[in-house]
């Protein structure tokens, strides 16, 4: 997927209409890759998980930067959904690296949201919603970890 975008960037020097859609296309393709990564769990295609996780990270982070959405409330939404997805897939597929990556994504989401959005994140309603989302993610991860505790201990 990243090669498709790089070829579109190269072609955008000749075709001006491509310049306007590359930013949004990067973010959309990152979301599609994240959905495909979720689908590796029910379809038992674990061999594709790391490739899809890596590509979705590259495209979502670069898509947030290219579109300028990193200065809006889309930043915590995208980063926390990425963290939750990777962490849960790591628990379901018993992959330690994905669980660690999901934790790092959560830390990056919290720090980036506080640093970039600053005062907007500390407003009472936004802070309440953020803490509820954080509690739901950590509760879901804890519940899945406890239900798969025997397999995770072996890992």
Short mmCIF file of C-alpha atoms in Angstrom, two decimals:
data_model
loop_
_atom_site.label_atom_id
_atom_site.label_comp_id
_atom_site.label_asym_id
_atom_site.label_seq_id
_atom_site.Cartn_x
_atom_site.Cartn_y
_atom_site.Cartn_z
CA UNK A 1 0.00 0.00 0.00
CA UNK A 2 2.71 2.56 0.76
CA UNK A 3 4.19 1.92 -2.69
CA UNK A 4 0.87 2.86 -4.28
CA UNK A 5 0.94 6.19 -2.46
CA UNK A 6 4.57 6.83 -3.36
CA UNK A 7 3.82 6.18 -7.01
CA UNK A 8 0.85 8.57 -6.79
CA UNK A 9 3.13 11.23 -5.30
CA UNK A 10 5.49 10.75 -8.25
CA UNK A 11 2.62 10.94 -10.74
CA UNK A 12 1.20 14.05 -9.07
CA UNK A 13 4.01 16.09 -10.62
CA UNK A 14 2.47 15.38 -14.02
CA UNK A 15 -1.20 15.05 -13.07
CA UNK A 16 -2.35 17.99 -10.96
CA UNK A 17 -5.65 16.42 -9.91
CA UNK A 18 -3.79 13.80 -7.84
CA UNK A 19 -2.26 16.41 -5.53
CA UNK A 20 -5.54 17.12 -3.80
CA UNK A 21 -6.50 13.56 -2.93
CA UNK A 22 -3.23 12.02 -1.75
CA UNK A 23 -3.58 13.35 1.81
CA UNK A 24 -7.07 12.01 2.38
CA UNK A 25 -6.29 8.81 0.51
CA UNK A 26 -3.39 8.15 2.88
CA UNK A 27 -5.67 8.40 5.90
CA UNK A 28 -8.43 6.32 4.28
CA UNK A 29 -6.02 3.57 3.21
CA UNK A 30 -4.60 3.47 6.74
CA UNK A 31 -8.12 2.94 8.09
CA UNK A 32 -8.81 0.22 5.54
CA UNK A 33 -5.60 -1.55 6.49
CA UNK A 34 -6.58 -1.35 10.16
CA UNK A 35 -9.93 -2.98 9.33
CA UNK A 36 -8.14 -5.68 7.34
CA UNK A 37 -5.88 -6.21 10.35
CA UNK A 38 -8.95 -6.75 12.51
CA UNK A 39 -10.21 -9.33 10.01
CA UNK A 40 -7.05 -11.43 10.41
CA UNK A 41 -8.37 -12.65 13.77
CA UNK A 42 -11.65 -14.31 12.68
CA UNK A 43 -10.20 -15.56 9.38
CA UNK A 44 -7.11 -17.02 11.12
CA UNK A 45 -4.62 -15.25 8.85
CA UNK A 46 -1.99 -14.45 11.48
CA UNK A 47 0.80 -14.31 8.91
CA UNK A 48 -0.62 -11.03 7.55
CA UNK A 49 -1.06 -9.30 10.89
CA UNK A 50 2.39 -7.72 11.30
CA UNK A 51 2.44 -6.42 7.73
CA UNK A 52 -1.00 -4.87 8.11
CA UNK A 53 -0.15 -3.39 11.53
CA UNK A 54 3.05 -1.83 10.21
CA UNK A 55 1.42 -0.41 7.09
CA UNK A 56 -1.59 0.92 9.00
CA UNK A 57 0.73 2.66 11.45
CA UNK A 58 2.70 4.25 8.62
CA UNK A 59 -0.36 5.39 6.71
CA UNK A 60 -2.42 6.57 9.68
CA UNK A 61 0.40 8.60 11.23
CA UNK A 62 1.43 10.12 7.91
CA UNK A 63 -2.21 10.67 6.96
CA UNK A 64 -2.81 12.59 10.19
CA UNK A 65 0.21 14.76 9.47
CA UNK A 66 -0.54 15.33 5.78
CA UNK A 67 -4.21 16.24 6.23
CA UNK A 68 -3.55 18.48 9.20
CA UNK A 69 -5.99 16.44 11.29
CA UNK A 70 -3.40 16.15 14.05
CA UNK A 71 -4.53 19.52 15.40
CA UNK A 72 -8.16 18.40 15.77
CA UNK A 73 -9.93 15.89 17.95
CA UNK A 74 -9.39 13.27 15.24
CA UNK A 75 -5.88 12.72 16.63
CA UNK A 76 -6.92 10.97 19.86
CA UNK A 77 -9.74 9.11 18.10
CA UNK A 78 -7.45 7.61 15.47
CA UNK A 79 -4.56 6.90 17.83
CA UNK A 80 -6.67 5.29 20.56
CA UNK A 81 -8.55 3.16 18.03
CA UNK A 82 -5.18 2.08 16.62
CA UNK A 83 -3.93 1.26 20.11
CA UNK A 84 -7.04 -0.67 21.07
CA UNK A 85 -7.04 -2.68 17.86
CA UNK A 86 -3.37 -3.63 18.02
CA UNK A 87 -3.51 -4.48 21.72
CA UNK A 88 -6.61 -6.67 21.37
CA UNK A 89 -5.19 -8.46 18.33
CA UNK A 90 -2.02 -9.08 20.33
CA UNK A 91 -4.09 -10.71 23.07
CA UNK A 92 -6.22 -12.76 20.69
CA UNK A 93 -3.29 -14.01 18.61
CA UNK A 94 -0.97 -14.41 21.62
CA UNK A 95 1.68 -12.08 20.23
CA UNK A 96 3.72 -10.23 22.81
CA UNK A 97 5.09 -7.67 20.35
CA UNK A 98 1.58 -6.54 19.40
CA UNK A 99 0.62 -6.15 23.06
CA UNK A 100 3.71 -4.03 23.66
CA UNK A 101 3.04 -2.01 20.50
CA UNK A 102 -0.55 -1.42 21.61
CA UNK A 103 0.69 -0.11 24.96
CA UNK A 104 3.18 2.21 23.26
CA UNK A 105 0.43 3.42 20.93
CA UNK A 106 -1.71 4.26 23.95
CA UNK A 107 1.13 6.19 25.60
CA UNK A 108 1.79 8.06 22.34
CA UNK A 109 -1.94 8.82 21.99
CA UNK A 110 -2.14 10.28 25.48
CA UNK A 111 1.06 12.32 25.22
CA UNK A 112 0.36 13.56 21.68
CA UNK A 113 -3.18 14.56 22.61
CA UNK A 114 -2.02 16.49 25.66
CA UNK A 115 0.90 18.15 23.88
CA UNK A 116 -0.77 19.07 20.60
CA UNK A 117 -4.32 19.77 21.72
CA UNK A 118 -3.28 21.16 25.12
CA UNK A 119 -6.03 23.23 26.68
CA UNK A 120 -8.72 21.71 24.46
CA UNK A 121 -8.03 18.27 25.97
CA UNK A 122 -8.25 19.65 29.50
CA UNK A 123 -11.76 21.05 29.09
CA UNK A 124 -14.09 19.18 31.46
CA UNK A 125 -16.31 17.52 28.85
CA UNK A 126 -13.44 16.50 26.57
CA UNK A 127 -11.45 15.22 29.53
CA UNK A 128 -14.43 13.20 30.78
CA UNK A 129 -14.98 11.62 27.38
CA UNK A 130 -11.26 10.88 27.03
CA UNK A 131 -11.11 9.22 30.44
CA UNK A 132 -14.21 7.14 29.69
CA UNK A 133 -12.67 5.94 26.41
CA UNK A 134 -9.41 5.16 28.22
CA UNK A 135 -11.26 3.24 30.93
CA UNK A 136 -13.20 1.24 28.33
CA UNK A 137 -10.01 0.34 26.46
CA UNK A 138 -8.14 -0.70 29.60
CA UNK A 139 -11.17 -2.61 30.88
CA UNK A 140 -11.52 -4.48 27.60
CA UNK A 141 -7.82 -5.31 27.54
CA UNK A 142 -7.88 -6.47 31.17
CA UNK A 143 -10.96 -8.63 30.59
CA UNK A 144 -9.48 -10.28 27.48
CA UNK A 145 -6.15 -10.78 29.24
CA UNK A 146 -7.82 -12.46 32.19
CA UNK A 147 -9.96 -14.67 29.99
CA UNK A 148 -6.87 -15.79 28.02
CA UNK A 149 -4.59 -15.83 31.05
CA UNK A 150 -3.42 -19.43 30.70
CA UNK A 151 -2.31 -18.98 27.10
CA UNK A 152 -0.70 -15.59 27.76
CA UNK A 153 1.34 -17.01 30.65
CA UNK A 154 2.76 -19.63 28.27
CA UNK A 155 3.72 -16.86 25.84
#
